[in-house]
């Protein structure tokens, strides 16, 4: 058994619904084992500021499960640098790491829970390789952390985007418009894909599938003739449309995607086009029941890993069980692939991805035997 006096916890990176539920689960679980939990404010920056550290008791976490945001605050800026983009690299000096190690020893912290996305988990891995006992908890609305079926915050973001589509459906129908809804997701299209299906979008554009204007135009013109309006979900990381057969022209972007799509299709449609950027509404508000339950389990299981000495791991959800994987295996980006069953289902219903591929070209895979994993596209394979 891993001996510990205190457990530390921090929330890093962008905020999302469910962070407080993780804190709630960790604090209450630790208390059952007679452990104290100290919270570090402002993400990893809090590891450098002993004045901002405070003890967290079960009474402190009452009513936290339903509350959005994080009581520990968070930041993705400061001394703990991570390069941005698809290939993230951690840049931490030895002096910084020694200071963190010394501060944790001063506080009697024998295990640190780091709640964050792929960048924050990469920092957690670096802390572990330096000798700091660390456990990761996957947090991102993008659902792009590999090795776990779902990250908390994703379901809440999809719920928000789906609600927006439901509302846009009525106004698009009333005015006979095409509306392009831009959602978050960075370089992965999970939010756009799930919300697009749940909200009955006509087209879903995601970073993983390069698209062409002519394919999107054909679908929208067909929908306009059939029902008088159209809905397009655009992931923020979608690049400019391809020209000809040159797939190398695909350039991901993280802003202005819906505006670019509208500009490209406007000359070819005989109707008004509007863009809606959902933005940080997807990060705010109370978590869904699913995210509350998932995040609470993550917090409790993270404590279990520390108490059992399984540091250097990330908590992961492989339905129906909570498990753990090494942090080094958890920092890869999980992206939508053409063989995902949810993609095939969307194509089967006539949803356009702008790539010209039809349902007939993507038959459903069997969910028997070893092919079961292909029917759960979020799982790392």
Short mmCIF file of C-alpha atoms in Angstrom, two decimals:
data_model
loop_
_atom_site.label_atom_id
_atom_site.label_comp_id
_atom_site.label_asym_id
_atom_site.label_seq_id
_atom_site.Cartn_x
_atom_site.Cartn_y
_atom_site.Cartn_z
CA UNK A 1 0.00 0.00 0.00
CA UNK A 2 1.32 3.46 -0.92
CA UNK A 3 1.75 5.49 2.25
CA UNK A 4 0.43 9.03 2.06
CA UNK A 5 -0.45 11.84 4.44
CA UNK A 6 -2.14 14.16 2.01
CA UNK A 7 -3.38 14.08 -1.54
CA UNK A 8 -3.14 17.13 -3.76
CA UNK A 9 -5.54 18.05 -6.55
CA UNK A 10 -5.54 20.70 -9.27
CA UNK A 11 -7.61 21.53 -12.34
CA UNK A 12 -5.73 22.74 -15.40
CA UNK A 13 -6.41 23.89 -18.95
CA UNK A 14 -9.79 25.07 -20.19
CA UNK A 15 -12.79 24.83 -17.91
CA UNK A 16 -15.70 22.48 -18.51
CA UNK A 17 -18.74 21.11 -16.68
CA UNK A 18 -17.82 18.35 -14.22
CA UNK A 19 -14.58 19.67 -12.75
CA UNK A 20 -16.19 20.29 -9.38
CA UNK A 21 -17.68 16.80 -9.42
CA UNK A 22 -14.17 15.34 -9.70
CA UNK A 23 -13.09 17.39 -6.70
CA UNK A 24 -16.19 16.22 -4.83
CA UNK A 25 -15.47 12.56 -5.60
CA UNK A 26 -11.81 12.81 -4.67
CA UNK A 27 -12.33 14.66 -1.38
CA UNK A 28 -15.12 12.42 -0.13
CA UNK A 29 -13.28 9.26 -1.14
CA UNK A 30 -10.06 10.40 0.52
CA UNK A 31 -11.95 11.23 3.71
CA UNK A 32 -13.22 7.65 3.88
CA UNK A 33 -9.57 6.56 4.09
CA UNK A 34 -8.63 9.21 6.66
CA UNK A 35 -6.74 11.25 4.08
CA UNK A 36 -6.60 15.03 3.77
CA UNK A 37 -6.87 16.71 0.38
CA UNK A 38 -5.21 20.01 -0.46
CA UNK A 39 -6.34 22.02 -3.45
CA UNK A 40 -4.01 24.07 -5.64
CA UNK A 41 -5.51 27.16 -7.25
CA UNK A 42 -5.03 28.15 -10.90
CA UNK A 43 -3.88 24.85 -12.30
CA UNK A 44 -0.21 23.95 -12.22
CA UNK A 45 0.64 27.54 -11.29
CA UNK A 46 -0.73 26.78 -7.83
CA UNK A 47 2.12 24.34 -7.26
CA UNK A 48 4.44 27.34 -7.09
CA UNK A 49 2.33 29.40 -4.66
CA UNK A 50 2.03 27.87 -1.21
CA UNK A 51 -0.03 30.82 0.00
CA UNK A 52 -2.95 29.83 -2.24
CA UNK A 53 -3.10 26.22 -1.07
CA UNK A 54 -6.05 25.24 1.11
CA UNK A 55 -7.41 22.10 2.69
CA UNK A 56 -10.59 20.66 1.18
CA UNK A 57 -13.04 18.87 3.45
CA UNK A 58 -16.22 16.96 2.57
CA UNK A 59 -18.20 19.94 3.89
CA UNK A 60 -16.38 22.17 1.40
CA UNK A 61 -17.59 20.04 -1.49
CA UNK A 62 -21.28 19.96 -0.58
CA UNK A 63 -23.45 20.96 -3.57
CA UNK A 64 -20.39 21.01 -5.85
CA UNK A 65 -21.54 18.18 -8.13
CA UNK A 66 -24.14 20.30 -9.90
CA UNK A 67 -22.00 23.42 -10.15
CA UNK A 68 -20.17 24.23 -13.38
CA UNK A 69 -16.63 25.56 -13.58
CA UNK A 70 -14.04 24.80 -10.91
CA UNK A 71 -13.74 26.14 -7.37
CA UNK A 72 -9.98 25.70 -7.70
CA UNK A 73 -9.87 27.99 -10.75
CA UNK A 74 -7.81 27.08 -13.77
CA UNK A 75 -5.47 28.49 -16.37
CA UNK A 76 -3.65 27.37 -19.49
CA UNK A 77 -1.04 30.10 -19.24
CA UNK A 78 2.03 30.57 -17.08
CA UNK A 79 5.27 28.76 -16.26
CA UNK A 80 4.17 25.30 -17.39
CA UNK A 81 4.59 25.54 -21.14
CA UNK A 82 3.06 23.19 -23.69
CA UNK A 83 3.50 23.78 -27.39
CA UNK A 84 0.19 24.12 -29.21
CA UNK A 85 -1.03 22.08 -32.15
CA UNK A 86 -1.37 18.39 -32.93
CA UNK A 87 2.09 17.46 -31.58
CA UNK A 88 2.29 18.95 -28.10
CA UNK A 89 5.61 19.07 -26.27
CA UNK A 90 6.18 19.95 -22.63
CA UNK A 91 8.84 22.52 -21.85
CA UNK A 92 9.69 22.56 -18.13
CA UNK A 93 12.99 23.57 -16.56
CA UNK A 94 14.71 21.48 -13.92
CA UNK A 95 14.60 24.40 -11.48
CA UNK A 96 10.83 24.57 -11.85
CA UNK A 97 10.44 20.84 -11.27
CA UNK A 98 12.67 20.91 -8.18
CA UNK A 99 10.58 23.77 -6.77
CA UNK A 100 7.36 21.83 -7.32
CA UNK A 101 8.85 18.75 -5.69
CA UNK A 102 10.05 20.73 -2.68
CA UNK A 103 6.68 22.46 -2.23
CA UNK A 104 4.81 19.16 -2.29
CA UNK A 105 7.19 17.68 0.28
CA UNK A 106 6.69 20.74 2.49
CA UNK A 107 2.93 20.23 2.36
CA UNK A 108 3.18 16.51 2.98
CA UNK A 109 1.57 15.72 -0.36
CA UNK A 110 2.44 12.20 -1.42
CA UNK A 111 0.24 11.99 -4.49
CA UNK A 112 -1.01 14.64 -6.92
CA UNK A 113 -4.22 14.40 -8.95
CA UNK A 114 -3.99 16.44 -12.16
CA UNK A 115 -7.32 17.03 -13.89
CA UNK A 116 -6.89 18.21 -17.46
CA UNK A 117 -6.84 17.59 -21.19
CA UNK A 118 -4.04 16.24 -23.33
CA UNK A 119 -1.74 19.20 -22.71
CA UNK A 120 -2.24 19.08 -18.95
CA UNK A 121 -1.83 15.30 -18.94
CA UNK A 122 1.45 15.73 -20.82
CA UNK A 123 2.62 18.03 -18.02
CA UNK A 124 1.47 15.47 -15.45
CA UNK A 125 3.52 12.82 -17.23
CA UNK A 126 6.58 15.08 -17.14
CA UNK A 127 6.10 15.61 -13.40
CA UNK A 128 5.92 11.85 -12.94
CA UNK A 129 9.06 11.13 -14.94
CA UNK A 130 10.83 13.67 -12.74
CA UNK A 131 9.84 11.67 -9.67
CA UNK A 132 6.64 13.39 -8.55
CA UNK A 133 3.86 10.84 -7.86
CA UNK A 134 1.09 11.90 -10.20
CA UNK A 135 -2.28 10.57 -11.35
CA UNK A 136 -4.19 12.03 -14.29
CA UNK A 137 -7.91 12.53 -14.82
CA UNK A 138 -9.06 13.19 -18.41
CA UNK A 139 -10.95 16.46 -18.79
CA UNK A 140 -12.06 17.94 -22.09
CA UNK A 141 -15.27 18.78 -23.86
CA UNK A 142 -13.53 17.69 -27.07
CA UNK A 143 -13.44 13.99 -26.06
CA UNK A 144 -10.09 13.72 -27.82
CA UNK A 145 -8.04 12.11 -25.04
CA UNK A 146 -7.07 8.62 -26.10
CA UNK A 147 -7.45 5.49 -23.96
CA UNK A 148 -10.78 6.50 -22.44
CA UNK A 149 -14.24 6.05 -23.91
CA UNK A 150 -15.47 9.41 -22.64
CA UNK A 151 -13.98 12.43 -20.96
CA UNK A 152 -16.35 14.34 -18.70
CA UNK A 153 -17.56 17.64 -20.13
CA UNK A 154 -18.15 16.09 -23.54
CA UNK A 155 -21.73 15.05 -22.87
CA UNK A 156 -22.57 18.50 -21.49
CA UNK A 157 -21.05 20.19 -24.55
CA UNK A 158 -22.98 17.92 -26.92
CA UNK A 159 -26.17 18.65 -24.99
CA UNK A 160 -25.54 22.40 -25.38
CA UNK A 161 -24.82 22.10 -29.11
CA UNK A 162 -27.86 19.88 -29.66
CA UNK A 163 -30.10 22.36 -27.86
CA UNK A 164 -28.72 25.11 -30.11
CA UNK A 165 -29.50 23.05 -33.20
CA UNK A 166 -33.05 22.44 -31.98
CA UNK A 167 -33.54 26.19 -31.63
CA UNK A 168 -31.87 26.99 -34.95
CA UNK A 169 -34.06 24.40 -36.66
CA UNK A 170 -37.20 26.44 -35.99
CA UNK A 171 -35.75 29.78 -37.06
CA UNK A 172 -34.14 28.32 -40.20
CA UNK A 173 -37.44 26.70 -41.14
CA UNK A 174 -39.41 29.90 -40.52
CA UNK A 175 -37.17 32.01 -42.77
CA UNK A 176 -36.10 29.41 -45.30
CA UNK A 177 -32.43 29.86 -44.46
CA UNK A 178 -29.29 27.77 -44.28
CA UNK A 179 -27.67 28.14 -40.86
CA UNK A 180 -24.09 27.07 -40.14
CA UNK A 181 -23.44 26.32 -36.47
CA UNK A 182 -19.80 26.37 -35.38
CA UNK A 183 -18.96 24.17 -32.40
CA UNK A 184 -15.78 23.51 -30.44
CA UNK A 185 -13.63 20.39 -30.61
CA UNK A 186 -10.16 21.61 -31.65
CA UNK A 187 -8.69 19.05 -34.06
CA UNK A 188 -11.33 16.39 -33.39
CA UNK A 189 -14.91 16.30 -34.64
CA UNK A 190 -16.63 14.41 -31.83
CA UNK A 191 -18.85 17.28 -30.64
CA UNK A 192 -19.92 18.18 -34.17
CA UNK A 193 -20.57 14.54 -35.02
CA UNK A 194 -22.69 13.69 -31.99
CA UNK A 195 -24.58 16.99 -31.88
CA UNK A 196 -25.12 16.93 -35.64
CA UNK A 197 -26.81 13.56 -35.48
CA UNK A 198 -28.83 14.39 -32.36
CA UNK A 199 -29.89 17.74 -33.82
CA UNK A 200 -30.75 16.36 -37.28
CA UNK A 201 -28.21 18.40 -39.22
CA UNK A 202 -28.10 18.02 -42.99
CA UNK A 203 -24.31 18.24 -43.11
CA UNK A 204 -21.50 17.82 -40.60
CA UNK A 205 -18.04 19.15 -41.40
CA UNK A 206 -15.22 17.86 -39.20
CA UNK A 207 -11.41 18.25 -39.30
CA UNK A 208 -10.82 14.57 -40.01
CA UNK A 209 -12.67 14.57 -43.35
CA UNK A 210 -11.45 17.04 -46.00
CA UNK A 211 -14.43 18.49 -47.83
CA UNK A 212 -15.32 19.99 -51.17
CA UNK A 213 -17.77 22.79 -51.87
CA UNK A 214 -19.57 20.91 -54.64
CA UNK A 215 -20.46 17.99 -52.38
CA UNK A 216 -21.87 20.26 -49.68
CA UNK A 217 -23.76 22.39 -52.21
CA UNK A 218 -25.46 19.36 -53.74
CA UNK A 219 -26.73 18.19 -50.36
CA UNK A 220 -27.96 21.63 -49.31
CA UNK A 221 -29.75 22.27 -52.60
CA UNK A 222 -31.46 18.89 -52.26
CA UNK A 223 -32.54 19.71 -48.69
CA UNK A 224 -33.76 23.18 -49.61
CA UNK A 225 -35.89 21.76 -52.41
CA UNK A 226 -37.25 19.08 -50.08
CA UNK A 227 -37.99 21.09 -46.94
CA UNK A 228 -37.02 24.68 -47.60
CA UNK A 229 -34.04 25.12 -45.27
CA UNK A 230 -30.75 23.57 -44.18
CA UNK A 231 -28.59 23.04 -41.10
CA UNK A 232 -24.82 22.59 -41.18
CA UNK A 233 -22.66 21.80 -38.15
CA UNK A 234 -19.08 22.99 -38.54
CA UNK A 235 -16.33 21.91 -36.15
CA UNK A 236 -13.97 24.77 -35.30
CA UNK A 237 -10.96 22.85 -36.59
CA UNK A 238 -12.35 22.42 -40.10
CA UNK A 239 -9.98 23.59 -42.81
CA UNK A 240 -10.58 25.33 -46.11
CA UNK A 241 -12.28 23.24 -48.80
CA UNK A 242 -10.16 21.16 -51.14
CA UNK A 243 -9.68 22.21 -54.72
CA UNK A 244 -9.39 19.49 -57.31
CA UNK A 245 -7.88 16.30 -55.93
CA UNK A 246 -5.17 17.90 -53.81
CA UNK A 247 -5.77 16.78 -50.24
CA UNK A 248 -2.65 18.64 -49.12
CA UNK A 249 -4.60 21.91 -49.16
CA UNK A 250 -6.32 20.97 -45.90
CA UNK A 251 -5.35 23.55 -43.28
CA UNK A 252 -7.01 23.23 -39.85
CA UNK A 253 -8.17 26.41 -38.15
CA UNK A 254 -9.64 27.07 -34.72
CA UNK A 255 -11.76 30.12 -35.47
CA UNK A 256 -13.92 31.46 -38.25
CA UNK A 257 -14.75 28.04 -39.66
CA UNK A 258 -18.49 28.69 -40.03
CA UNK A 259 -17.82 32.04 -41.66
CA UNK A 260 -15.48 30.41 -44.17
CA UNK A 261 -18.03 27.72 -45.00
CA UNK A 262 -20.76 30.33 -45.47
CA UNK A 263 -18.53 32.36 -47.76
CA UNK A 264 -17.77 29.32 -49.88
CA UNK A 265 -21.37 28.15 -50.32
CA UNK A 266 -23.18 31.51 -50.56
CA UNK A 267 -22.66 32.02 -54.33
CA UNK A 268 -24.25 28.65 -55.04
CA UNK A 269 -27.43 28.87 -52.93
CA UNK A 270 -30.58 30.84 -53.62
CA UNK A 271 -31.35 31.60 -49.97
CA UNK A 272 -30.05 33.53 -46.99
CA UNK A 273 -27.19 32.07 -44.97
CA UNK A 274 -26.44 32.77 -41.34
CA UNK A 275 -23.54 31.73 -39.13
CA UNK A 276 -23.81 31.04 -35.40
CA UNK A 277 -20.72 30.52 -33.25
CA UNK A 278 -21.68 28.68 -30.07
CA UNK A 279 -18.35 29.41 -28.40
CA UNK A 280 -17.88 29.22 -24.65
CA UNK A 281 -21.51 28.37 -23.95
CA UNK A 282 -20.32 24.80 -24.50
CA UNK A 283 -17.93 25.10 -21.56
CA UNK A 284 -20.30 26.77 -19.12
CA UNK A 285 -23.26 25.80 -17.01
CA UNK A 286 -24.14 22.75 -14.96
CA UNK A 287 -22.91 19.32 -16.06
CA UNK A 288 -25.36 16.73 -17.32
CA UNK A 289 -26.27 13.79 -15.11
CA UNK A 290 -23.91 11.59 -17.14
CA UNK A 291 -20.99 13.98 -16.65
CA UNK A 292 -21.71 14.36 -12.94
CA UNK A 293 -21.66 10.61 -12.46
CA UNK A 294 -18.60 10.07 -14.64
CA UNK A 295 -16.58 12.89 -13.07
CA UNK A 296 -17.41 11.76 -9.53
CA UNK A 297 -16.22 8.25 -10.38
CA UNK A 298 -13.02 9.69 -11.86
CA UNK A 299 -12.28 11.56 -8.64
CA UNK A 300 -12.87 8.55 -6.42
CA UNK A 301 -10.85 6.23 -8.65
CA UNK A 302 -7.94 8.68 -8.81
CA UNK A 303 -7.68 8.52 -5.03
CA UNK A 304 -7.77 4.73 -5.21
CA UNK A 305 -4.85 4.72 -7.65
CA UNK A 306 -2.75 6.90 -5.36
CA UNK A 307 -3.51 4.81 -2.29
CA UNK A 308 -2.59 1.63 -4.15
CA UNK A 309 0.63 3.13 -5.51
CA UNK A 310 -0.44 3.19 -9.15
CA UNK A 311 1.00 6.63 -9.85
CA UNK A 312 2.05 7.63 -13.35
CA UNK A 313 -1.35 6.50 -14.59
CA UNK A 314 -4.51 8.16 -15.87
CA UNK A 315 -7.98 7.10 -14.82
CA UNK A 316 -9.95 5.88 -17.81
CA UNK A 317 -13.49 4.73 -18.44
CA UNK A 318 -13.82 1.51 -20.41
CA UNK A 319 -17.53 0.71 -20.04
CA UNK A 320 -18.66 -0.55 -17.67
CA UNK A 321 -15.45 -0.30 -15.63
CA UNK A 322 -13.08 2.36 -14.36
CA UNK A 323 -9.53 1.39 -15.24
CA UNK A 324 -6.12 2.99 -15.55
CA UNK A 325 -3.53 3.43 -18.29
CA UNK A 326 -0.03 4.84 -18.17
CA UNK A 327 0.11 8.59 -18.68
CA UNK A 328 2.48 8.05 -21.59
CA UNK A 329 -0.31 6.20 -23.41
CA UNK A 330 -3.00 8.72 -22.58
CA UNK A 331 -1.75 11.90 -24.22
CA UNK A 332 -2.43 10.99 -27.83
CA UNK A 333 -5.31 12.68 -29.64
CA UNK A 334 -8.33 10.49 -30.38
CA UNK A 335 -9.93 11.52 -33.67
CA UNK A 336 -12.94 10.47 -35.69
CA UNK A 337 -12.21 7.76 -38.27
CA UNK A 338 -14.24 6.78 -41.34
CA UNK A 339 -14.95 3.31 -39.95
CA UNK A 340 -16.63 4.59 -36.77
CA UNK A 341 -20.10 3.11 -36.45
CA UNK A 342 -21.57 6.52 -35.68
CA UNK A 343 -20.13 7.90 -38.93
CA UNK A 344 -21.59 4.99 -40.85
CA UNK A 345 -24.95 5.54 -39.19
CA UNK A 346 -24.89 9.20 -40.17
CA UNK A 347 -24.04 8.38 -43.77
CA UNK A 348 -26.79 5.74 -43.82
CA UNK A 349 -29.27 8.48 -42.90
CA UNK A 350 -28.02 10.73 -45.68
CA UNK A 351 -25.93 13.11 -43.61
CA UNK A 352 -23.29 14.83 -45.75
CA UNK A 353 -19.68 15.12 -44.58
CA UNK A 354 -18.63 17.09 -47.63
CA UNK A 355 -16.37 14.31 -48.87
CA UNK A 356 -18.65 12.80 -51.48
CA UNK A 357 -18.77 9.38 -49.80
CA UNK A 358 -22.19 7.75 -49.76
CA UNK A 359 -23.76 5.20 -47.43
CA UNK A 360 -23.35 2.46 -50.04
CA UNK A 361 -19.58 2.88 -49.83
CA UNK A 362 -19.47 2.41 -46.05
CA UNK A 363 -21.33 -0.76 -45.02
CA UNK A 364 -21.87 -1.39 -41.31
CA UNK A 365 -19.36 -3.63 -39.58
CA UNK A 366 -20.53 -6.55 -37.52
CA UNK A 367 -20.49 -6.01 -33.77
CA UNK A 368 -19.60 -9.64 -33.11
CA UNK A 369 -16.40 -11.07 -31.75
CA UNK A 370 -13.21 -9.07 -32.23
CA UNK A 371 -14.97 -6.38 -34.27
CA UNK A 372 -16.87 -5.07 -31.25
CA UNK A 373 -14.22 -2.40 -30.65
CA UNK A 374 -14.97 -0.85 -34.03
CA UNK A 375 -18.50 -0.13 -32.81
CA UNK A 376 -17.17 2.05 -29.96
CA UNK A 377 -15.08 4.61 -31.88
CA UNK A 378 -14.13 6.65 -28.82
CA UNK A 379 -12.05 3.84 -27.34
CA UNK A 380 -8.35 3.77 -28.03
CA UNK A 381 -7.49 0.86 -30.27
#
